[in-house]
XYZ file of C-alpha atoms in Angstrom:
625
model
C 22.268 23.589 3.346
C 20.431 24.312 6.619
C 18.838 27.243 3.544
C 18.816 24.871 0.774
C 16.351 22.727 2.974
C 14.350 25.799 4.370
C 14.152 27.086 0.204
C 12.730 23.787 -0.256
C 10.175 23.837 2.285
C 9.061 27.113 1.272
C 8.842 26.673 -2.477
C 7.205 22.625 -2.868
C 3.642 23.340 -2.931
C 4.483 26.698 -5.193
C 7.539 25.470 -7.430
C 7.945 21.995 -6.709
C 10.948 21.724 -10.082
C 13.376 24.004 -7.996
C 12.298 22.579 -4.508
C 13.223 19.073 -5.497
C 16.408 21.110 -7.485
C 16.884 22.575 -4.442
C 16.323 19.382 -2.106
C 18.633 17.590 -4.075
C 21.540 20.280 -2.980
C 21.122 19.265 0.119
C 21.482 15.583 -0.335
C 24.297 15.589 -1.441
C 26.151 18.492 0.631
C 24.187 16.091 3.515
C 26.368 12.811 2.569
C 29.335 14.578 1.638
C 29.034 15.591 6.049
C 27.625 12.488 7.268
C 24.970 13.991 8.639
C 21.817 11.231 8.670
C 19.405 13.963 10.282
C 19.960 16.772 7.198
C 20.078 13.763 4.709
C 16.209 12.403 5.786
C 14.986 16.235 5.811
C 16.152 16.189 2.292
C 14.431 13.136 0.886
C 11.656 13.934 3.185
C 11.355 17.207 1.404
C 12.243 15.830 -2.155
C 9.079 12.780 -1.409
C 6.940 16.489 -0.508
C 7.745 17.709 -4.433
C 6.934 14.757 -6.462
C 3.537 14.270 -4.172
C 3.086 17.933 -5.105
C 2.677 16.929 -8.864
C 1.094 13.730 -8.171
C 4.558 11.325 -8.945
C 3.863 8.582 -6.242
C 6.427 6.361 -7.856
C 8.942 8.651 -6.954
C 7.608 10.040 -3.142
C 7.181 6.778 -1.857
C 11.251 5.585 -2.571
C 12.448 8.932 -1.114
C 10.194 8.925 1.595
C 10.148 5.287 2.591
C 14.576 5.659 2.293
C 13.839 8.986 4.666
C 12.083 6.983 6.774
C 14.572 3.710 7.609
C 17.120 7.106 8.789
C 14.947 8.175 11.182
C 13.765 5.177 12.174
C 18.159 4.036 12.731
C 18.586 7.291 14.300
C 15.871 6.013 16.458
C 14.329 10.417 16.032
C 11.096 9.995 16.663
C 9.429 13.431 14.962
C 10.613 12.145 11.603
C 8.993 8.512 12.651
C 5.779 10.432 13.061
C 6.109 12.749 10.427
C 6.894 10.430 7.467
C 4.196 7.553 8.645
C 2.121 10.185 8.527
C 3.135 11.299 5.656
C 3.585 8.318 4.198
C -0.339 6.829 4.958
C -1.282 10.064 2.893
C -0.290 8.201 -0.296
C -2.023 4.720 0.474
C -4.631 6.790 0.950
C -5.056 8.726 -2.196
C -4.105 5.367 -3.742
C -7.155 4.078 -2.543
C -5.285 1.307 0.193
C -7.129 2.651 3.344
C -6.250 -0.081 5.439
C -2.670 0.448 4.414
C -2.922 3.963 5.385
C -4.515 3.017 8.333
C -1.739 1.186 8.916
C 0.527 4.372 8.543
C -1.337 6.925 10.744
C -1.659 4.803 14.036
C 1.341 4.080 13.997
C 2.494 7.946 13.835
C -0.601 8.944 16.431
C 1.161 6.123 18.890
C 4.817 7.524 18.160
C 3.183 11.448 18.235
C 1.774 10.656 21.875
C 4.814 8.703 23.413
C 7.235 12.400 22.931
C 3.506 14.542 23.527
C 4.509 16.311 19.438
C 0.267 18.416 19.541
C 0.555 19.247 15.750
C 1.713 15.470 15.266
C -0.854 14.023 17.121
C -3.473 16.428 15.653
C -2.491 15.886 12.017
C -2.325 11.730 12.487
C -6.309 12.259 14.227
C -7.648 13.793 11.117
C -5.705 11.518 8.825
C -7.706 8.649 10.640
C -10.575 10.175 10.830
C -10.708 10.514 6.999
C -10.355 6.864 6.389
C -13.377 6.545 8.911
C -14.973 9.433 6.559
C -14.796 7.309 3.030
C -17.515 4.725 4.849
C -20.604 6.459 5.601
C -21.662 3.794 8.238
C -18.341 5.079 10.568
C -19.073 8.950 10.379
C -19.791 9.231 13.442
C -16.297 8.475 13.913
C -14.989 10.665 11.888
C -16.439 12.990 13.357
C -14.962 12.492 16.901
C -11.458 12.350 15.225
C -12.008 15.339 12.959
C -12.951 17.794 16.386
C -10.924 15.860 18.500
C -7.450 17.721 15.856
C -9.951 20.955 15.794
C -9.397 21.604 19.048
C -6.203 20.770 19.481
C -4.858 22.527 15.659
C -6.412 25.553 17.544
C -4.252 26.254 21.359
C -0.571 25.427 18.777
C -2.747 27.984 16.678
C -1.323 26.094 13.608
C -2.879 27.566 10.724
C -2.207 24.898 8.749
C -3.757 22.120 10.885
C -6.105 24.121 11.975
C -7.238 24.240 8.227
C -7.371 20.765 7.242
C -9.167 20.008 10.493
C -11.812 22.560 9.550
C -12.722 21.332 6.000
C -12.716 17.736 7.032
C -15.261 19.373 9.219
C -16.866 21.076 7.233
C -17.121 17.677 4.965
C -19.121 15.490 8.031
C -21.917 18.378 7.902
C -22.300 18.609 3.935
C -22.944 15.638 4.348
C -25.506 15.383 7.140
C -26.653 17.956 4.869
C -26.331 21.186 7.070
C -25.217 23.267 4.364
C -25.110 26.769 6.714
C -22.425 25.041 9.343
C -20.166 23.202 6.262
C -20.218 26.864 5.141
C -18.773 28.129 7.912
C -16.682 25.478 8.523
C -15.007 25.057 4.618
C -15.134 29.181 4.996
C -12.614 28.889 8.366
C -10.587 26.211 6.068
C -10.041 28.924 3.951
C -8.812 31.554 5.583
C -6.336 29.141 7.600
C -4.926 27.933 3.862
C -4.629 31.057 2.502
C -2.771 32.226 5.159
C -0.558 28.976 5.597
C -0.376 28.220 1.394
C -1.865 25.283 2.298
C -4.585 23.420 0.186
C -6.656 25.856 -0.503
C -7.948 24.172 -3.618
C -9.625 22.056 -1.557
C -11.607 24.414 0.690
C -12.436 25.832 -2.783
C -13.362 22.660 -4.044
C -15.765 21.657 -1.128
C -17.476 25.463 -0.534
C -18.161 24.715 -4.103
C -19.606 21.409 -3.835
C -21.958 22.539 -1.100
C -23.075 25.431 -2.850
C -24.035 23.036 -6.053
C -26.174 20.839 -3.432
C -28.076 23.559 -2.389
C -28.879 24.309 -6.350
C -26.916 27.876 -6.832
C -24.972 26.429 -9.644
C -23.426 29.554 -10.289
C -21.629 30.103 -7.732
C -20.578 26.581 -7.030
C -18.705 26.989 -10.953
C -17.437 29.759 -9.119
C -16.263 28.296 -6.486
C -14.439 24.702 -8.940
C -13.166 27.319 -11.408
C -11.278 28.939 -8.366
C -9.839 25.850 -6.850
C -8.660 24.746 -10.405
C -6.463 27.521 -11.130
C -4.566 27.630 -7.867
C -3.784 24.086 -8.108
C -3.186 24.178 -12.048
C -0.378 27.952 -11.025
C 0.860 25.034 -8.467
C 1.086 22.459 -10.720
C -1.476 20.074 -8.062
C -2.620 17.755 -10.601
C -4.525 15.631 -7.877
C -6.403 19.152 -6.793
C -6.615 20.165 -10.448
C -8.119 16.636 -10.651
C -10.249 17.132 -7.724
C -11.093 20.670 -8.786
C -13.094 18.789 -12.493
C -14.780 16.073 -11.206
C -16.671 19.189 -8.845
C -16.774 20.850 -12.309
C -18.024 17.966 -13.956
C -20.629 17.744 -11.427
C -22.194 20.664 -11.226
C -22.497 21.420 -14.861
C -24.507 16.825 -14.466
C -26.292 18.686 -11.960
C -26.943 22.048 -14.649
C -28.460 19.476 -17.290
C -24.703 20.518 -19.248
C -24.368 17.380 -20.232
C -22.163 17.513 -22.764
C -19.797 19.634 -21.077
C -19.707 17.377 -18.275
C -18.363 14.868 -20.926
C -15.394 16.574 -21.469
C -14.999 17.847 -18.246
C -15.216 14.225 -16.718
C -12.608 13.296 -18.775
C -10.190 15.716 -18.514
C -10.417 14.747 -15.363
C -9.314 10.626 -16.002
C -6.826 11.153 -17.178
C -4.855 13.612 -14.447
C -6.304 11.712 -12.053
C -4.699 8.180 -14.090
C -1.768 10.475 -13.788
C -1.032 10.622 -9.734
C -3.155 7.331 -9.434
C -5.400 8.428 -7.230
C -8.198 6.104 -7.548
C -10.475 8.107 -6.028
C -10.743 10.345 -8.595
C -10.587 8.126 -11.054
C -13.860 6.373 -9.003
C -15.558 10.049 -9.425
C -14.312 10.450 -13.324
C -16.207 6.525 -14.310
C -18.863 7.843 -12.053
C -19.485 10.883 -13.835
C -18.947 10.106 -16.931
C -21.661 7.306 -16.691
C -24.581 9.870 -15.270
C -23.245 11.539 -18.031
C -23.501 9.258 -21.131
C -27.087 7.884 -19.504
C -28.726 11.272 -19.528
C -27.419 12.047 -23.498
C -29.324 8.589 -24.143
C -25.864 6.955 -25.484
C -25.797 3.636 -23.208
C -23.073 1.512 -25.287
C -20.244 4.598 -23.572
C -22.859 4.750 -19.712
C -22.220 0.336 -19.656
C -18.378 0.743 -20.590
C -18.103 3.541 -17.861
C -20.394 2.106 -15.338
C -18.208 -1.274 -16.178
C -15.022 0.191 -15.408
C -16.309 1.905 -12.005
C -17.785 -1.409 -10.916
C -14.309 -3.085 -11.112
C -12.701 0.062 -9.198
C -15.657 -0.449 -6.862
C -14.561 -3.833 -6.376
C -10.999 -2.290 -5.398
C -12.205 0.562 -3.016
C -14.608 -1.007 -1.067
C -14.119 -4.001 -0.221
C -15.297 -6.770 3.717
C -11.397 -7.493 3.840
C -10.211 -4.308 3.540
C -13.307 -3.191 6.421
C -12.419 -5.772 8.340
C -8.328 -4.720 8.355
C -9.424 -1.024 9.060
C -11.558 -2.344 12.084
C -8.726 -4.760 13.097
C -5.698 -2.292 13.181
C -8.422 0.014 15.235
C -9.068 -3.038 17.270
C -5.128 -3.593 17.824
C -4.003 0.170 18.522
C -7.069 0.861 20.987
C -5.399 -3.050 23.187
C -2.290 -2.082 22.240
C -3.595 1.545 24.597
C -5.041 -0.021 26.892
C -2.116 -2.365 27.884
C -0.102 0.225 28.175
C -2.236 2.023 30.848
C -2.980 -1.648 32.808
C 0.998 -2.364 33.157
C 1.573 1.225 34.790
C -1.105 0.318 36.688
C 0.034 -2.815 37.732
C 3.319 -1.575 38.134
C 1.350 0.903 40.400
C -0.424 -1.788 42.403
C 2.845 -3.555 42.461
C 4.513 -0.326 44.970
C 1.571 -0.646 47.355
C 2.022 -4.670 47.970
C 5.450 -3.907 48.883
C 4.610 -1.282 51.196
C 1.954 -3.143 53.041
C 4.526 -6.501 52.862
C 7.519 -4.241 54.303
C 4.718 -3.337 57.367
C 4.075 -7.071 57.905
C 7.062 -7.818 57.981
C 8.427 -5.520 60.641
C 5.466 -5.797 62.746
C 5.575 -9.592 62.734
C 9.588 -9.938 62.057
C 10.301 -13.672 64.188
C 7.125 -14.997 62.506
C 7.758 -13.783 59.157
C 11.251 -15.387 59.415
C 10.908 -18.390 59.824
C 8.048 -18.552 57.404
C 10.686 -16.906 54.432
C 12.137 -20.036 55.802
C 9.900 -23.095 54.436
C 8.988 -20.615 51.974
C 12.734 -20.150 50.727
C 13.853 -24.107 50.903
C 10.250 -24.526 49.180
C 10.963 -21.920 46.327
C 14.333 -23.586 45.778
C 13.295 -27.360 44.447
C 10.282 -26.074 43.040
C 12.124 -23.433 40.495
C 14.811 -26.099 40.157
C 11.758 -27.883 38.558
C 9.385 -25.599 37.406
C 13.184 -24.023 34.996
C 14.218 -28.241 34.067
C 10.329 -28.817 32.894
C 10.323 -24.991 31.154
C 13.174 -25.285 29.936
C 12.277 -28.889 27.858
C 8.759 -27.084 26.596
C 10.832 -24.072 24.972
C 13.380 -26.162 23.615
C 10.491 -28.413 22.066
C 8.519 -24.750 20.418
C 12.009 -23.410 19.716
C 12.526 -26.412 17.133
C 8.693 -26.287 16.356
C 9.049 -23.054 15.532
C 12.350 -22.605 13.121
C 10.836 -25.420 11.254
C 7.642 -24.243 10.449
C 9.446 -19.939 10.205
C 11.144 -21.784 7.627
C 8.868 -23.033 5.378
C 6.938 -19.357 5.131
C 10.173 -16.860 5.427
C 12.987 -17.548 2.535
C 16.228 -18.061 5.340
C 17.837 -14.621 5.264
C 14.695 -13.358 6.035
C 14.037 -16.397 9.128
C 17.003 -15.316 10.844
C 16.636 -11.888 10.223
C 13.157 -11.833 11.584
C 15.007 -13.926 15.133
C 17.288 -11.846 16.206
C 15.467 -8.519 15.251
C 11.386 -9.332 16.368
C 11.141 -7.530 12.507
C 12.005 -8.009 9.216
C 12.932 -4.690 7.270
C 11.271 -3.935 4.260
C 13.883 -3.649 1.537
C 14.350 -2.789 -2.417
C 15.593 -4.481 -4.948
C 16.764 -2.507 -8.149
C 15.858 -5.675 -10.877
C 13.480 -8.347 -9.619
C 11.712 -10.344 -12.133
C 8.131 -11.876 -11.014
C 5.879 -14.286 -13.103
C 2.572 -15.246 -12.463
C 0.910 -17.856 -13.346
C -3.166 -19.383 -14.060
C -4.811 -21.984 -15.412
C -7.211 -21.768 -17.697
C -11.329 -21.977 -17.476
C -10.037 -22.897 -13.706
C -14.224 -21.092 -12.375
C -15.204 -23.547 -14.623
C -13.430 -26.606 -13.436
C -13.998 -26.015 -9.767
C -18.004 -25.906 -10.768
C -17.823 -29.581 -12.288
C -15.392 -31.750 -10.151
C -14.749 -32.727 -6.309
C -13.078 -30.943 -4.505
C -11.117 -33.272 -2.971
C -9.454 -34.456 -7.002
C -8.934 -30.219 -7.577
C -7.476 -29.229 -4.095
C -5.716 -32.857 -5.074
C -4.464 -31.139 -8.936
C -3.490 -27.880 -7.636
C -1.051 -29.755 -5.661
C 0.570 -32.189 -7.628
C 0.600 -29.427 -10.455
C 2.656 -26.327 -7.622
C 4.851 -29.084 -5.622
C 6.276 -29.908 -9.097
C 6.568 -25.404 -9.767
C 8.332 -25.314 -6.470
C 10.589 -27.886 -7.621
C 11.403 -25.946 -10.499
C 11.849 -22.228 -9.247
C 14.178 -23.437 -6.851
C 15.939 -24.376 -9.705
C 16.349 -21.585 -10.796
C 16.981 -19.632 -7.819
C 12.901 -17.938 -7.279
C 11.233 -17.231 -4.083
C 8.583 -18.507 -4.028
C 5.464 -15.688 -2.774
C 1.823 -17.420 -2.503
C -0.847 -19.207 -4.499
C -4.040 -17.575 -3.994
C -7.154 -20.474 -5.782
C -4.998 -21.433 -8.898
C -2.548 -18.467 -9.346
C 1.087 -19.079 -8.237
C 3.564 -16.560 -8.381
C 7.045 -16.443 -7.656
C 9.732 -14.003 -8.218
C 13.790 -13.610 -8.954
C 16.891 -11.795 -7.487
C 15.599 -11.689 -4.155
C 16.008 -11.988 -0.979
C 19.971 -12.764 -2.908
C 20.213 -10.459 -5.762
C 21.027 -11.993 -9.121
C 21.712 -10.102 -12.199
C 20.803 -12.488 -14.340
C 17.008 -13.604 -12.965
C 15.436 -12.181 -16.433
C 16.769 -15.232 -18.018
C 16.079 -17.812 -15.043
C 12.239 -16.623 -14.726
C 12.024 -17.329 -18.521
C 13.786 -21.054 -18.105
C 11.871 -21.285 -15.154
C 8.501 -20.373 -17.097
C 9.339 -22.741 -19.780
C 9.370 -25.613 -17.638
C 6.061 -25.204 -16.036
C 4.944 -25.047 -19.149
C 6.548 -28.550 -20.316
C 5.668 -29.932 -17.776
C 1.566 -28.851 -18.196
C 1.575 -29.987 -21.677
C 2.974 -33.157 -19.977
C 0.418 -33.394 -17.096
C -1.859 -33.566 -20.632
C -0.631 -35.949 -22.395
C 0.024 -38.506 -20.075
C -2.650 -37.650 -17.941
C -2.201 -39.167 -14.129
C -4.783 -41.068 -12.544
C -6.173 -38.262 -10.813
C -5.294 -34.897 -11.985
C -6.857 -32.918 -13.802
C -5.226 -31.431 -16.636
C -5.220 -28.206 -17.130
C -4.052 -25.534 -19.542
C -1.704 -22.721 -18.862
C -1.004 -18.990 -19.206
C 2.456 -17.266 -17.969
C 3.455 -13.739 -17.797
C 6.818 -12.065 -16.167
C 8.102 -8.737 -16.115
C 11.215 -7.761 -14.821
C 11.477 -3.941 -12.283
C 11.814 -2.832 -9.232
C 10.217 -4.553 -5.954
C 9.432 -4.033 -2.148
C 9.948 -6.713 -0.497
C 9.195 -7.337 3.533
C 6.693 -8.843 5.633
C 3.222 -8.222 6.629
C 1.912 -9.392 9.167
C 2.098 -9.899 13.633
C -0.240 -13.394 13.213
C -0.338 -16.019 9.894
C 2.884 -12.872 8.157
C 3.672 -13.724 5.053
C 6.390 -12.528 2.843
C 5.316 -10.582 -0.044
C 6.546 -8.397 -2.213
C 4.869 -5.160 -3.645
C 5.322 -1.511 -5.945
C 4.590 -1.654 -10.666
C 6.394 -4.523 -11.934
C 4.058 -6.862 -9.873
C 0.756 -5.007 -12.072
C 1.933 -5.097 -14.815
C 3.742 -8.876 -14.419
C 0.392 -9.428 -13.440
C -1.410 -7.974 -16.801
C 1.006 -10.290 -18.713
C -0.570 -13.669 -17.337
C -3.731 -11.631 -17.483
C -3.147 -10.823 -21.270
C -0.957 -14.184 -21.878
C -2.853 -16.993 -24.224
C -2.508 -20.950 -23.115
C 0.679 -22.042 -23.243
C 2.562 -19.020 -23.476
C 4.886 -16.807 -22.132
C 4.642 -13.449 -22.372
C 6.566 -11.085 -20.503
C 6.601 -7.043 -20.586
C 8.769 -4.546 -22.543
C 11.116 -3.736 -19.802
C 11.958 -8.322 -19.629
C 12.386 -7.855 -23.060
C 15.270 -5.753 -23.301
C 16.793 -8.053 -20.705
C 16.839 -11.033 -22.934
C 16.328 -10.306 -25.992
C 19.740 -11.849 -26.710
C 19.068 -15.040 -25.137
C 15.646 -15.852 -26.388
C 13.471 -15.485 -29.601
C 10.516 -13.018 -28.686
C 7.400 -12.078 -30.814
C 6.189 -8.875 -30.342
C 2.648 -8.523 -30.238
C 2.288 -4.716 -30.568
C 0.185 -2.932 -27.580
C -2.275 -4.835 -25.709
C -4.791 -2.804 -23.789
C -4.770 -3.894 -20.368
C -6.678 -3.549 -17.462
C -8.298 -0.246 -16.290
C -7.750 0.285 -20.736
C -3.984 0.550 -20.333
C -1.893 0.023 -23.415
C 1.353 -2.223 -22.839
C 3.903 -3.493 -24.944
C 3.776 -7.047 -24.455
C 6.848 -10.161 -26.543
C 5.497 -13.525 -27.020
C 9.053 -15.833 -25.441
C 9.243 -18.433 -28.251
C 12.536 -20.034 -27.550
C 16.161 -20.063 -26.284
C 17.998 -18.257 -29.293
C 20.518 -21.062 -28.540
C 18.079 -23.315 -30.151
C 18.846 -20.951 -33.766
C 21.268 -17.898 -32.821
C 20.722 -16.928 -36.799
C 17.197 -15.714 -36.379
C 16.320 -12.736 -34.550
C 13.531 -11.937 -32.841
C 10.073 -10.678 -34.211
C 9.220 -7.171 -33.528
C 12.511 -5.895 -32.636
C 12.744 -3.241 -34.802
C 9.195 -1.687 -33.721
C 11.025 -1.329 -30.381
C 10.711 1.966 -28.741
C 12.116 3.289 -25.368
C 9.915 2.984 -22.722
C 10.260 4.584 -19.399
C 8.938 2.338 -16.479
C 5.914 5.130 -15.437
C 5.146 3.349 -18.636
């Protein structure tokens, strides 16, 4: 088993498929001999290989399971490593606040166990988050410099390479090209020694020479970066190198070649789900088409670019990043204050003992007096405190059950936290009201809120009857899920029945028009698949779900029509025996995705001899699509 783990570690960059095979064999052996530590490392190595190929869904699935095992056996080195790795996935997907949350946790655990290499890695990763915002580059420079100092003390070439390449990017951004080249060459030498991310160092060297106007040398470095990444089947690094080639072609006015290069980069970036590289490709295509005076295509890619920029950079994201850093700094200060308080308390005890010895008789008299007064005071105070505590406990219990499912609330009370759980089959349902923004402009706020409350109260009652869990409302959008926290294999059918009742209720309101209630038209969308559920936050915390299934369900709602129920192919396969459906074909969703969709017409019980329309056109679809 140890040999298999070492083989997977040595091959995950050069031959990811072989590394997965070795690690899977190690995983089976670890289960056979009940070795939890080796099982966790096997899952970690499987995730590393998938990370190189850019399959982030598999990466997160294996790394989250590995992290759970490390936490259960209190292996803090493993916890530090896995939280850092998971943060890297969210970073590559453009979710900087989520990445920073994991990076700060990794740094905290690394400092607790005094692991210099892990501390250096965490500092590097935190610096990378701050580098994404030009206003915080000085903070990024501080983290990178601290990381390089520690990495050189440890003598780890991989860590040295990462710190050096990051520092090079800072100086490249400042326009100090020669200093940037020195750091990039240092990084390249370290990566070649460790077998690490040499393509990224080569990409940055090409970027620097392009900035200096030496386009020939820039293309040489970018093409070397692509060749090394291609040999490793490292698609994220391949996409990065293609972006560098495209940008250099733009600078040297090779616009036709640039368009082709950026489109290749876009294909790879979408495969690995890297929002940052997708943004770079959109940006390059916008400029290339504009230079060719093809303004229709330039406008199309500029629109896509604006959309993804909104996803990557928001005020809320910046505030979350600042909040996470502030929380980490406060916790660190609180620990220091606690240590000082302990020291002060010890000194105070020593002083008190000296005074007691010097004034023994006087101290005894005071002690007896204070003891009697203290007993009465403690009795009165304890009685009052217990009453207040009980009142607060009852109040907290009521609030908690309004926010969380009962099982989740009980887990939070017992453990002080809620462990994230994966559900293999859950059905996510989204609704929203057509032209809600227009209504909001023409109706008084009180009437608008009253109407939303009227509809959402009815939806709460409907979803409760069908064992569905309400997740949240966002403006006029209502989100719920079936199949969790209590597993229910019949949840796809129940969810569609609930959707029919919601649609009928909205239609009934429009016909009857209760006084003071705005009649809306509603779209509904559903999808079924795996989700991860958990509680986020420590203040105003919320039970929430994540995963591709949530995104697909949202796409189904967006592409639906008023009064119709739109479902994905994954839900259709599970309910086709229960409902008559109309196949819509592949419909273009957000960011150009082509998704198979179906309208649900009615329950088949109404006419069991009628087959679902479009059934013969159905083909097998993998979850990644």
